[in-house]
CSV table of C-alpha atoms in Angstrom, one decimal:
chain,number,residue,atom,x,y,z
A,1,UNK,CA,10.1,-3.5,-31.5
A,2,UNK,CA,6.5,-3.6,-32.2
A,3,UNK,CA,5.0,-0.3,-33.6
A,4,UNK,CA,2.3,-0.6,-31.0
A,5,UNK,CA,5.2,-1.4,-28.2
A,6,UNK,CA,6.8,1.5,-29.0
A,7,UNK,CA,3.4,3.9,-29.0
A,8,UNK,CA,3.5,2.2,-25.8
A,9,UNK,CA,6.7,3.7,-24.6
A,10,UNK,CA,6.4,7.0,-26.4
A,11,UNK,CA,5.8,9.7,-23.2
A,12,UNK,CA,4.1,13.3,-23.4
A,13,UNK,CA,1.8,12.3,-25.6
A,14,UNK,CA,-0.8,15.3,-26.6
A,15,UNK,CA,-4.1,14.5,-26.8
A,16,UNK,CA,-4.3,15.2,-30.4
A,17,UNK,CA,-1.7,12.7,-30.8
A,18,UNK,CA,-3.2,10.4,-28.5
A,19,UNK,CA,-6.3,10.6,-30.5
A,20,UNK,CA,-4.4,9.6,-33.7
A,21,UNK,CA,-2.6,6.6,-31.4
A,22,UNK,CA,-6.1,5.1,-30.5
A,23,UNK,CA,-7.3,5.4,-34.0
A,24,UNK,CA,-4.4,3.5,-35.8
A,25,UNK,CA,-4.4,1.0,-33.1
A,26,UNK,CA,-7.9,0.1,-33.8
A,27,UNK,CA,-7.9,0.1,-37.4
A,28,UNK,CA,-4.3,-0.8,-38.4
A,29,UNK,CA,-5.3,-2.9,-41.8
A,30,UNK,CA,-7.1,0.2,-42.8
A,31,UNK,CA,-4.5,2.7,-41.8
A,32,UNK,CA,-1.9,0.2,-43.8
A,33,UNK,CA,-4.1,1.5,-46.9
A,34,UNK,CA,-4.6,5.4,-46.5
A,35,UNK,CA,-2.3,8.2,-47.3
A,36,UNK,CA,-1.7,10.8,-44.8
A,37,UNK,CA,-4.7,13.0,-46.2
A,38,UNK,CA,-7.0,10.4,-45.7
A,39,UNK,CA,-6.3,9.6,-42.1
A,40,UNK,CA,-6.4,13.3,-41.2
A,41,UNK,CA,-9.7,13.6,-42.8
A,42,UNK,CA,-11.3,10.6,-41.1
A,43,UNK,CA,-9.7,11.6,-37.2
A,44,UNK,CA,-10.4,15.4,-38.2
A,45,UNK,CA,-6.4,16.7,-37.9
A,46,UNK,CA,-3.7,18.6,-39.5
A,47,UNK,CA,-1.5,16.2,-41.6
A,48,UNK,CA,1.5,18.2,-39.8
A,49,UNK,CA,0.2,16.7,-36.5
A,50,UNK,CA,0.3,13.5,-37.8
A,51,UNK,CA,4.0,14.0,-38.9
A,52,UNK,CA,4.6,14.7,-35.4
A,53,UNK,CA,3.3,12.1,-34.2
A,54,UNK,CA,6.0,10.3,-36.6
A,55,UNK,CA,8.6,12.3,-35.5
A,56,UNK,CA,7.8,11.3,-31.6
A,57,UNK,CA,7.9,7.8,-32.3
A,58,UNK,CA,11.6,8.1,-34.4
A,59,UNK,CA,10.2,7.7,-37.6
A,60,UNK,CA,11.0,9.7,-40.9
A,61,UNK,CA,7.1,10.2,-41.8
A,62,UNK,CA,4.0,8.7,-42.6
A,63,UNK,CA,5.0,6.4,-45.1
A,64,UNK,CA,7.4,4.8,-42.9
A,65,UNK,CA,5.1,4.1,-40.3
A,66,UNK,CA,2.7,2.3,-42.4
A,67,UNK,CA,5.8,0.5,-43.5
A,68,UNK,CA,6.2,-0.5,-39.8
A,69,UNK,CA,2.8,-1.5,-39.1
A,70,UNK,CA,2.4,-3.6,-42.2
A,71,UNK,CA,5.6,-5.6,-40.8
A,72,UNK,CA,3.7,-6.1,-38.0
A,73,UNK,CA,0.7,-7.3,-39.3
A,74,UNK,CA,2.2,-10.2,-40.8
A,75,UNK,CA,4.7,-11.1,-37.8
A,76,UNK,CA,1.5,-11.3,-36.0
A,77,UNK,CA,-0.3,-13.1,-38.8
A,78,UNK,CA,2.5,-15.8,-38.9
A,79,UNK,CA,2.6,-16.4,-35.1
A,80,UNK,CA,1.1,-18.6,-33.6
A,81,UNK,CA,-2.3,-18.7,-32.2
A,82,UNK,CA,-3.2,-16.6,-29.5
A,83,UNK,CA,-3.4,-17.8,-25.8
A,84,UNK,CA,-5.5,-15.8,-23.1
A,85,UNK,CA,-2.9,-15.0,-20.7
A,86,UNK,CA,-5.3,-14.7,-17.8
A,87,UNK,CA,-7.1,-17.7,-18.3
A,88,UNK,CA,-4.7,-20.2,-20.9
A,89,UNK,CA,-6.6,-23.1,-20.1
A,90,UNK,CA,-10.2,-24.5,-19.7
A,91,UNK,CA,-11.9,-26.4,-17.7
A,92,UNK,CA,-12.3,-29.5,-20.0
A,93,UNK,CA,-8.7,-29.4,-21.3
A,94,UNK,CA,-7.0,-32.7,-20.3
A,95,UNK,CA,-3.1,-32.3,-18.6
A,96,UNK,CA,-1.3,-32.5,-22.3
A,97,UNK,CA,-3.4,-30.2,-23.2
A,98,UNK,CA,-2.7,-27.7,-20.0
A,99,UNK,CA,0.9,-28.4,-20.8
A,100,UNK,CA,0.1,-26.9,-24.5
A,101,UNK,CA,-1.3,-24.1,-23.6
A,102,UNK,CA,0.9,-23.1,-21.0
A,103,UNK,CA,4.0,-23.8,-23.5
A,104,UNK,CA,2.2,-21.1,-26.5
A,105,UNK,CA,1.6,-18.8,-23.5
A,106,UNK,CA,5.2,-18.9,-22.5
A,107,UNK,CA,6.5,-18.2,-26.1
A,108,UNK,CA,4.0,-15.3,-26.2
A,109,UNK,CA,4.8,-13.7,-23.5
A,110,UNK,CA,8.6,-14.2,-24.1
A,111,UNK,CA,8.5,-12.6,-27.3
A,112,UNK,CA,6.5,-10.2,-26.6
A,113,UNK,CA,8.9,-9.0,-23.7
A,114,UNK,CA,11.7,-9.4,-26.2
A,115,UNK,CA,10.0,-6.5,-28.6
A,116,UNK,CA,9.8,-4.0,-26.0
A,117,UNK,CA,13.6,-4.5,-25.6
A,118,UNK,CA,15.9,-1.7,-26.9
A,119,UNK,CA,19.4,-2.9,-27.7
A,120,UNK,CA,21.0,0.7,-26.5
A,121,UNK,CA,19.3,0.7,-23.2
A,122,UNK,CA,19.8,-2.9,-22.1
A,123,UNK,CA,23.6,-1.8,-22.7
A,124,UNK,CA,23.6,0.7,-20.6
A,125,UNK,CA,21.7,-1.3,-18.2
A,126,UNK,CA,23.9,-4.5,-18.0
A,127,UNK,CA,27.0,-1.8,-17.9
A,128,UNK,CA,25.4,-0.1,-14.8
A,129,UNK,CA,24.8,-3.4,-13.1
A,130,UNK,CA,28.3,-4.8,-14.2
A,131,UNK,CA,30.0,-2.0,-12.6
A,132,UNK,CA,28.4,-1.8,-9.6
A,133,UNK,CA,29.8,-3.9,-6.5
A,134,UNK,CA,26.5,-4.3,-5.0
A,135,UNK,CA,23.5,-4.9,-6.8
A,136,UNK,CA,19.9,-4.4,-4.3
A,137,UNK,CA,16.7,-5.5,-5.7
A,138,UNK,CA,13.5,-4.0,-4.1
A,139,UNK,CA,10.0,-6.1,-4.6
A,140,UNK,CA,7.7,-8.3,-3.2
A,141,UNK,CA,5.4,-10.8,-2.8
A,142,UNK,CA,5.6,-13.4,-6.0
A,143,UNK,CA,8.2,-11.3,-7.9
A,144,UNK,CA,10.4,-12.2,-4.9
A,145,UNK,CA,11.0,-15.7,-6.9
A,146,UNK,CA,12.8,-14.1,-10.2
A,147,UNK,CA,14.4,-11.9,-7.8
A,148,UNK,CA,16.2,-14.4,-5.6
A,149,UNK,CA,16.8,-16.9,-8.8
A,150,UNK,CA,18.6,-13.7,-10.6
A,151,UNK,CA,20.5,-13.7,-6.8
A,152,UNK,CA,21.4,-17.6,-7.0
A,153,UNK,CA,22.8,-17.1,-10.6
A,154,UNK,CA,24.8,-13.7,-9.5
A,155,UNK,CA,26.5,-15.8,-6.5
A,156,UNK,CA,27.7,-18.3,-8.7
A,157,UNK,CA,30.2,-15.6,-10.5
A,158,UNK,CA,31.2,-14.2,-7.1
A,159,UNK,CA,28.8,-11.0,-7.3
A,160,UNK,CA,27.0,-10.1,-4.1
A,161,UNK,CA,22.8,-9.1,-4.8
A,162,UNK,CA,20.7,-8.1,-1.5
A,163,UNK,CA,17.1,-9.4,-2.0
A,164,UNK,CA,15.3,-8.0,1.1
A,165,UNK,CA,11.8,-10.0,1.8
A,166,UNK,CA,10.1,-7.0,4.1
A,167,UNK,CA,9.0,-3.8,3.8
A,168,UNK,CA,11.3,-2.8,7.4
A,169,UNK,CA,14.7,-4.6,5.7
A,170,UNK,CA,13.6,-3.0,2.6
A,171,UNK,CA,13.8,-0.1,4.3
A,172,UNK,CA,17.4,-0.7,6.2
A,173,UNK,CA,18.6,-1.8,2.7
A,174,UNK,CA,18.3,1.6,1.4
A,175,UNK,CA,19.6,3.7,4.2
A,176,UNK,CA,22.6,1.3,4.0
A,177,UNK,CA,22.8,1.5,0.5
A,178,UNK,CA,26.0,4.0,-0.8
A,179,UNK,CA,26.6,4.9,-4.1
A,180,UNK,CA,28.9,1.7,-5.4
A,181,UNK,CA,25.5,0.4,-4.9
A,182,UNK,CA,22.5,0.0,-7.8
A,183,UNK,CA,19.0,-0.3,-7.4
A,184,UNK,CA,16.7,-2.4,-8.9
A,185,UNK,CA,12.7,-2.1,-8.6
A,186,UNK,CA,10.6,-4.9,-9.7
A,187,UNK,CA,6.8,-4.6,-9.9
A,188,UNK,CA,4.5,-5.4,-12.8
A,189,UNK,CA,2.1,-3.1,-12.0
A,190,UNK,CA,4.0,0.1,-10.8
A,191,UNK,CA,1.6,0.3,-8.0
A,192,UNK,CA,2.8,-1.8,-5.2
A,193,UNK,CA,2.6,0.4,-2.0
A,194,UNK,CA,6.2,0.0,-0.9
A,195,UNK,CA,7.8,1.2,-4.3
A,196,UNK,CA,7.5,5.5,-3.6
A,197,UNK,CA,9.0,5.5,0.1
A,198,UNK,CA,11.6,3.7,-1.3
A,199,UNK,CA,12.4,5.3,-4.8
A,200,UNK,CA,12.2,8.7,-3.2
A,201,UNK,CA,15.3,7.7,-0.6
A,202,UNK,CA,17.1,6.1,-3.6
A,203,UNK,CA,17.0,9.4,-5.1
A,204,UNK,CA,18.0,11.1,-2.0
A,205,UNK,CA,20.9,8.9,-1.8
A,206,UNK,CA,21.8,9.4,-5.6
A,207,UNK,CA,21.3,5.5,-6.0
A,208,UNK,CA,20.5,4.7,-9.6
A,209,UNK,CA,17.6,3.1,-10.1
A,210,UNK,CA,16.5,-0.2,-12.6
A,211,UNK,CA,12.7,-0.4,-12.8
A,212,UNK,CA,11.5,-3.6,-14.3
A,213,UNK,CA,7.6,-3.8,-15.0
A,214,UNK,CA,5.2,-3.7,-17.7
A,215,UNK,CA,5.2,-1.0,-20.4
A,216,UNK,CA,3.4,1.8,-19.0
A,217,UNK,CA,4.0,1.3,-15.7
A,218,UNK,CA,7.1,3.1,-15.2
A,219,UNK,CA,4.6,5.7,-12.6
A,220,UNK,CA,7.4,7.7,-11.3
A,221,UNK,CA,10.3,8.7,-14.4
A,222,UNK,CA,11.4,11.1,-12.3
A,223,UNK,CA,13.2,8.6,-9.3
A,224,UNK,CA,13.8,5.9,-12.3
A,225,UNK,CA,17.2,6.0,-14.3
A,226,UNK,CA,15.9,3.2,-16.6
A,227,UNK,CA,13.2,1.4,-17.1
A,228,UNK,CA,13.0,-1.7,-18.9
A,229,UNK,CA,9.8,-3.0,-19.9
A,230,UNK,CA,7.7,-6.4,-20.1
A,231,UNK,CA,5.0,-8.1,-21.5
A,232,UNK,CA,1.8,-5.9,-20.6
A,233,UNK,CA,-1.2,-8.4,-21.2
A,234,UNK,CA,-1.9,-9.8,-18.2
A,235,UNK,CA,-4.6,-8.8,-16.3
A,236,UNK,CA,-3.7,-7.0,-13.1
A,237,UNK,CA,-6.5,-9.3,-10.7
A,238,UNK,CA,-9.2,-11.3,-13.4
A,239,UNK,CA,-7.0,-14.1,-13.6
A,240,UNK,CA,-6.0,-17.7,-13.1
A,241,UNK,CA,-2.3,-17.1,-11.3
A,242,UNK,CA,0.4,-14.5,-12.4
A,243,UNK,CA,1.6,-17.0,-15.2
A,244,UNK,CA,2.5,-14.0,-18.1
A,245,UNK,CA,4.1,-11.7,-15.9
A,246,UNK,CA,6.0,-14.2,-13.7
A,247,UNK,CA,7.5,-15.4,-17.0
A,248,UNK,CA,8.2,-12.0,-18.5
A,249,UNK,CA,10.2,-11.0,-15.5
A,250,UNK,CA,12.0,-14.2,-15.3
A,251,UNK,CA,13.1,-13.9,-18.8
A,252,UNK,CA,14.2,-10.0,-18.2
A,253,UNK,CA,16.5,-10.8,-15.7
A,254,UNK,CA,18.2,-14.1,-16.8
A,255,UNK,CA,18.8,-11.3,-20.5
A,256,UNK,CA,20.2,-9.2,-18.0
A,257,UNK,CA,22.6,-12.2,-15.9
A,258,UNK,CA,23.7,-13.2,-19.6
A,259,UNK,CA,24.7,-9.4,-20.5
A,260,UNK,CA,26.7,-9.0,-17.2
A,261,UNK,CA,28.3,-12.7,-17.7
A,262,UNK,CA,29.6,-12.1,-20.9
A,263,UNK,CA,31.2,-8.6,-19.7
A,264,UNK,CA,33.9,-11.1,-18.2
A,265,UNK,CA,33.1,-14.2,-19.5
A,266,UNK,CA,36.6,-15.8,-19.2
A,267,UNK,CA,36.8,-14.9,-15.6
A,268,UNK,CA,33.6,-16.0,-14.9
A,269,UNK,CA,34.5,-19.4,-16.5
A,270,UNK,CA,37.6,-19.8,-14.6
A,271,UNK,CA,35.8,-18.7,-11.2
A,272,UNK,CA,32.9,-21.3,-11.3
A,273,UNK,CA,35.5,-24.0,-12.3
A,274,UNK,CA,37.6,-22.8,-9.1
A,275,UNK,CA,35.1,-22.8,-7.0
A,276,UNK,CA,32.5,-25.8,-8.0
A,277,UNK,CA,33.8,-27.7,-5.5
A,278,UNK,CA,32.9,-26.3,-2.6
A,279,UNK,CA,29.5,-24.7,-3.8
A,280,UNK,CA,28.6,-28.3,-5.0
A,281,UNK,CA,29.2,-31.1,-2.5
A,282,UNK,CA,28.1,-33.6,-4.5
A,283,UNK,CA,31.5,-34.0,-6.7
Protein backbone atom coordinates (compact mmCIF):
# COMPACT_ATOMS: atom_id res chain seq x y z
CA UNK A 1 0.00 0.00 0.00
CA UNK A 2 0.87 3.53 -0.82
CA UNK A 3 2.53 5.51 2.07
CA UNK A 4 0.09 8.30 1.36
CA UNK A 5 -2.95 5.46 1.19
CA UNK A 6 -2.03 4.43 4.37
CA UNK A 7 -1.73 8.17 6.06
CA UNK A 8 -5.00 8.01 4.52
CA UNK A 9 -6.35 5.18 6.67
CA UNK A 10 -4.34 5.99 9.79
CA UNK A 11 -7.35 7.25 12.43
CA UNK A 12 -6.90 9.59 15.63
CA UNK A 13 -4.61 11.51 14.11
CA UNK A 14 -3.34 14.62 16.47
CA UNK A 15 -2.99 17.64 15.11
CA UNK A 16 0.74 17.75 15.60
CA UNK A 17 0.83 14.68 13.60
CA UNK A 18 -1.49 15.93 11.13
CA UNK A 19 0.61 18.84 10.69
CA UNK A 20 3.66 16.61 9.94
CA UNK A 21 1.16 14.39 7.42
CA UNK A 22 0.40 17.57 5.33
CA UNK A 23 3.93 18.61 5.20
CA UNK A 24 5.51 15.35 3.91
CA UNK A 25 2.61 15.04 1.56
CA UNK A 26 3.48 18.21 -0.03
CA UNK A 27 7.09 17.95 -0.17
CA UNK A 28 7.80 14.18 -0.45
CA UNK A 29 11.11 14.55 -2.84
CA UNK A 30 12.37 16.82 -0.19
CA UNK A 31 11.36 14.90 2.86
CA UNK A 32 13.09 11.68 0.84
CA UNK A 33 16.41 13.86 1.51
CA UNK A 34 16.27 15.16 5.21
CA UNK A 35 17.02 13.41 8.35
CA UNK A 36 14.70 13.46 11.21
CA UNK A 37 16.35 16.73 12.67
CA UNK A 38 15.89 18.56 9.75
CA UNK A 39 12.16 17.89 9.21
CA UNK A 40 11.43 18.75 12.92
CA UNK A 41 13.29 21.98 12.49
CA UNK A 42 11.49 23.01 9.24
CA UNK A 43 7.57 21.99 10.76
CA UNK A 44 8.83 23.25 14.26
CA UNK A 45 8.32 19.59 16.34
CA UNK A 46 9.89 17.19 18.67
CA UNK A 47 11.70 14.45 16.66
CA UNK A 48 9.87 12.08 19.29
CA UNK A 49 6.56 13.29 17.61
CA UNK A 50 7.73 12.45 14.48
CA UNK A 51 8.63 8.83 15.71
CA UNK A 52 5.12 8.65 16.64
CA UNK A 53 3.90 9.45 13.85
CA UNK A 54 6.00 6.32 12.47
CA UNK A 55 4.93 4.25 14.96
CA UNK A 56 1.02 5.07 14.06
CA UNK A 57 1.52 4.32 10.54
CA UNK A 58 3.37 0.60 11.47
CA UNK A 59 6.64 1.63 10.68
CA UNK A 60 10.06 1.07 12.72
CA UNK A 61 11.13 4.93 12.45
CA UNK A 62 12.04 7.64 10.29
CA UNK A 63 14.38 6.04 8.10
CA UNK A 64 11.95 3.50 7.12
CA UNK A 65 9.41 5.78 6.16
CA UNK A 66 11.62 7.67 3.82
CA UNK A 67 12.45 4.24 2.56
CA UNK A 68 8.67 3.84 1.79
CA UNK A 69 8.09 7.09 0.23
CA UNK A 70 11.06 6.92 -2.08
CA UNK A 71 9.40 3.42 -3.35
CA UNK A 72 6.67 5.38 -4.04
CA UNK A 73 8.05 8.02 -5.93
CA UNK A 74 9.40 5.87 -8.46
CA UNK A 75 6.20 3.49 -8.74
CA UNK A 76 4.50 6.69 -9.47
CA UNK A 77 7.34 7.92 -11.76
CA UNK A 78 7.14 4.67 -13.81
CA UNK A 79 3.27 4.70 -14.25
CA UNK A 80 1.77 5.86 -16.64
CA UNK A 81 0.58 9.31 -17.31
CA UNK A 82 -1.94 10.75 -15.39
CA UNK A 83 -5.74 10.91 -16.42
CA UNK A 84 -8.13 13.52 -14.79
CA UNK A 85 -10.62 11.28 -13.36
CA UNK A 86 -13.36 13.86 -13.37
CA UNK A 87 -12.92 15.07 -16.71
CA UNK A 88 -10.63 12.09 -18.78
CA UNK A 89 -11.50 13.41 -21.96
CA UNK A 90 -11.74 16.68 -23.99
CA UNK A 91 -13.79 18.17 -26.19
CA UNK A 92 -11.63 17.84 -29.31
CA UNK A 93 -10.53 14.21 -28.60
CA UNK A 94 -11.77 11.99 -31.51
CA UNK A 95 -13.62 8.38 -30.23
CA UNK A 96 -10.06 6.34 -30.30
CA UNK A 97 -8.99 8.70 -28.46
CA UNK A 98 -12.00 8.78 -25.74
CA UNK A 99 -11.50 5.06 -25.75
CA UNK A 100 -7.67 5.82 -24.62
CA UNK A 101 -8.30 7.83 -22.14
CA UNK A 102 -11.04 6.04 -20.57
CA UNK A 103 -8.68 2.66 -20.73
CA UNK A 104 -5.52 4.77 -18.64
CA UNK A 105 -8.35 5.95 -16.35
CA UNK A 106 -9.54 2.48 -15.67
CA UNK A 107 -6.01 1.15 -14.96
CA UNK A 108 -5.56 4.17 -12.59
CA UNK A 109 -8.27 3.80 -10.75
CA UNK A 110 -7.91 -0.02 -10.48
CA UNK A 111 -4.63 0.15 -9.04
CA UNK A 112 -5.09 2.63 -7.13
CA UNK A 113 -7.97 0.63 -5.36
CA UNK A 114 -5.67 -2.31 -5.33
CA UNK A 115 -3.02 -0.25 -2.90
CA UNK A 116 -5.49 0.59 -0.36
CA UNK A 117 -6.13 -3.14 -0.07
CA UNK A 118 -4.81 -5.02 3.08
CA UNK A 119 -4.33 -8.69 2.55
CA UNK A 120 -5.39 -9.52 6.42
CA UNK A 121 -8.57 -7.60 6.17
CA UNK A 122 -9.84 -8.77 2.80
CA UNK A 123 -9.46 -12.26 4.61
CA UNK A 124 -11.42 -11.67 7.17
CA UNK A 125 -13.85 -10.01 4.91
CA UNK A 126 -14.27 -12.79 2.20
CA UNK A 127 -14.43 -15.30 5.50
CA UNK A 128 -17.30 -13.22 6.95
CA UNK A 129 -19.22 -13.18 3.62
CA UNK A 130 -18.39 -16.94 2.88
CA UNK A 131 -19.89 -17.98 6.09
CA UNK A 132 -22.74 -16.17 6.03
CA UNK A 133 -26.04 -17.69 4.37
CA UNK A 134 -27.42 -14.48 3.45
CA UNK A 135 -25.49 -11.73 2.19
CA UNK A 136 -27.70 -7.95 2.10
CA UNK A 137 -26.20 -5.16 0.35
CA UNK A 138 -27.50 -1.65 1.28
CA UNK A 139 -26.95 1.43 -1.50
CA UNK A 140 -28.38 3.28 -4.01
CA UNK A 141 -28.78 5.13 -6.93
CA UNK A 142 -25.76 4.20 -9.53
CA UNK A 143 -23.86 1.95 -7.07
CA UNK A 144 -26.99 -0.15 -7.44
CA UNK A 145 -25.24 -1.56 -10.82
CA UNK A 146 -21.98 -3.24 -9.01
CA UNK A 147 -24.27 -4.23 -6.46
CA UNK A 148 -26.72 -6.30 -8.48
CA UNK A 149 -23.73 -7.61 -10.93
CA UNK A 150 -21.90 -8.88 -7.49
CA UNK A 151 -25.70 -10.44 -6.97
CA UNK A 152 -25.82 -12.11 -10.67
CA UNK A 153 -22.28 -13.63 -10.00
CA UNK A 154 -23.27 -14.87 -6.33
CA UNK A 155 -26.46 -16.78 -7.93
CA UNK A 156 -24.51 -18.47 -10.19
CA UNK A 157 -22.75 -20.56 -7.17
CA UNK A 158 -26.12 -21.02 -5.43
CA UNK A 159 -25.59 -18.16 -2.79
CA UNK A 160 -28.63 -16.03 -2.11
CA UNK A 161 -27.64 -11.70 -1.99
CA UNK A 162 -30.75 -9.29 -1.24
CA UNK A 163 -30.10 -6.01 -3.22
CA UNK A 164 -33.02 -3.80 -2.07
CA UNK A 165 -33.62 -0.71 -4.68
CA UNK A 166 -35.73 1.72 -2.04
CA UNK A 167 -35.21 3.35 0.90
CA UNK A 168 -38.79 1.55 2.54
CA UNK A 169 -37.39 -2.27 1.30
CA UNK A 170 -34.17 -1.10 2.57
CA UNK A 171 -35.74 -0.63 5.53
CA UNK A 172 -37.84 -4.11 5.65
CA UNK A 173 -34.50 -5.72 4.74
CA UNK A 174 -33.03 -4.86 7.87
CA UNK A 175 -35.77 -5.54 10.32
CA UNK A 176 -35.87 -9.01 8.57
CA UNK A 177 -32.33 -9.38 8.60
CA UNK A 178 -31.09 -12.12 11.67
CA UNK A 179 -27.82 -12.76 12.51
CA UNK A 180 -26.79 -15.68 9.73
CA UNK A 181 -27.18 -12.56 7.88
CA UNK A 182 -24.14 -9.88 6.74
CA UNK A 183 -24.38 -6.52 5.81
CA UNK A 184 -22.81 -4.79 3.28
CA UNK A 185 -22.95 -0.75 2.77
CA UNK A 186 -21.84 0.69 -0.40
CA UNK A 187 -21.40 4.45 -0.88
CA UNK A 188 -18.45 6.33 -2.21
CA UNK A 189 -18.97 9.21 -0.34
CA UNK A 190 -20.11 8.05 3.20
CA UNK A 191 -22.76 10.65 3.07
CA UNK A 192 -25.75 9.24 1.28
CA UNK A 193 -28.76 10.02 3.58
CA UNK A 194 -30.12 6.50 3.94
CA UNK A 195 -26.74 4.93 5.23
CA UNK A 196 -27.21 6.05 9.43
CA UNK A 197 -30.98 4.90 9.90
CA UNK A 198 -29.78 1.85 8.56
CA UNK A 199 -26.28 1.15 10.20
CA UNK A 200 -27.72 2.15 13.55
CA UNK A 201 -30.55 -0.88 13.19
CA UNK A 202 -27.75 -3.18 11.91
CA UNK A 203 -26.00 -2.51 15.05
CA UNK A 204 -29.07 -3.03 17.00
CA UNK A 205 -29.61 -6.26 15.43
CA UNK A 206 -25.79 -7.30 15.97
CA UNK A 207 -25.56 -7.59 12.06
CA UNK A 208 -21.96 -7.23 10.89
CA UNK A 209 -21.44 -4.64 8.74
CA UNK A 210 -19.05 -4.39 5.21
CA UNK A 211 -18.68 -0.65 4.31
CA UNK A 212 -17.27 -0.23 0.81
CA UNK A 213 -16.38 3.47 -0.12
CA UNK A 214 -13.51 5.67 -0.62
CA UNK A 215 -10.71 6.08 1.95
CA UNK A 216 -11.79 8.43 4.44
CA UNK A 217 -15.18 7.96 4.13
CA UNK A 218 -15.72 5.33 6.51
CA UNK A 219 -18.03 8.36 8.70
CA UNK A 220 -19.40 6.12 11.27
CA UNK A 221 -16.45 3.23 12.64
CA UNK A 222 -18.42 2.73 15.31
CA UNK A 223 -21.65 0.73 13.38
CA UNK A 224 -18.84 -0.50 10.73
CA UNK A 225 -17.07 -3.98 11.33
CA UNK A 226 -14.79 -3.38 8.23
CA UNK A 227 -14.25 -1.16 5.94
CA UNK A 228 -12.64 -1.69 2.79
CA UNK A 229 -11.56 1.18 0.88
CA UNK A 230 -11.40 2.58 -2.89
CA UNK A 231 -9.97 4.86 -5.09
CA UNK A 232 -10.58 8.40 -3.53
CA UNK A 233 -9.87 10.84 -6.57
CA UNK A 234 -12.95 11.48 -7.96
CA UNK A 235 -14.59 14.41 -7.44
CA UNK A 236 -17.79 14.12 -5.35
CA UNK A 237 -20.13 16.55 -8.02
CA UNK A 238 -17.37 18.62 -10.60
CA UNK A 239 -17.47 15.93 -12.94
CA UNK A 240 -18.24 14.32 -16.27
CA UNK A 241 -20.17 10.97 -14.88
CA UNK A 242 -19.05 8.67 -11.86
CA UNK A 243 -16.49 6.85 -14.19
CA UNK A 244 -13.45 6.35 -11.24
CA UNK A 245 -15.67 5.40 -8.60
CA UNK A 246 -18.14 3.23 -10.53
CA UNK A 247 -14.94 1.28 -11.64
CA UNK A 248 -13.31 1.14 -8.24
CA UNK A 249 -16.39 -0.44 -6.73
CA UNK A 250 -16.83 -2.84 -9.49
CA UNK A 251 -13.41 -4.06 -9.09
CA UNK A 252 -13.85 -4.37 -5.01
CA UNK A 253 -16.54 -6.61 -5.26
CA UNK A 254 -15.65 -8.94 -8.22
CA UNK A 255 -11.92 -9.22 -5.59
CA UNK A 256 -14.36 -10.05 -3.12
CA UNK A 257 -16.71 -12.86 -5.46
CA UNK A 258 -13.17 -14.32 -6.41
CA UNK A 259 -12.10 -14.62 -2.51
CA UNK A 260 -15.44 -16.33 -1.67
CA UNK A 261 -15.31 -18.64 -5.01
CA UNK A 262 -12.11 -19.97 -4.26
CA UNK A 263 -13.17 -20.80 -0.49
CA UNK A 264 -14.97 -23.87 -2.37
CA UNK A 265 -13.78 -23.72 -5.60
CA UNK A 266 -14.42 -27.42 -6.46
CA UNK A 267 -17.99 -27.21 -5.39
CA UNK A 268 -18.56 -24.32 -7.08
CA UNK A 269 -17.19 -25.86 -10.31
CA UNK A 270 -19.24 -28.87 -10.02
CA UNK A 271 -22.47 -26.70 -9.17
CA UNK A 272 -22.36 -24.37 -12.27
CA UNK A 273 -21.67 -27.51 -14.45
CA UNK A 274 -24.94 -29.09 -12.69
CA UNK A 275 -26.89 -26.49 -13.10
CA UNK A 276 -25.85 -24.57 -16.58
CA UNK A 277 -28.55 -26.07 -18.11
CA UNK A 278 -31.30 -24.75 -16.75
CA UNK A 279 -29.86 -21.22 -15.90
CA UNK A 280 -28.75 -21.01 -19.65
CA UNK A 281 -31.46 -21.98 -22.23
CA UNK A 282 -29.55 -21.58 -24.94
CA UNK A 283 -27.57 -25.07 -24.81
Amino acid sequence: MLLENTIKLCEALTPVENDIVKYILANKSLVVEMTIQQLSINISVSKSAVHRLCRKLGLKGFNELKVKLAQDLADIEKGQEVIDVNYPFEQHDSPKMIASKLMKLYETTVRDTFDYIDAVELEKISTLLYNAEVIDIYTHAHNLNPAENFLDKMLTIGRVVNCPSSFYKQRMTVLAATKTHVAMVLSYSGKASFIFPILKQLYVRKIPVVFIGKAGSNLYPNYVTHHLPISDKENLQDRISQFSSHIALQYMLDVLFGCIYNKDRKRNIRYLHESISFMDDRI
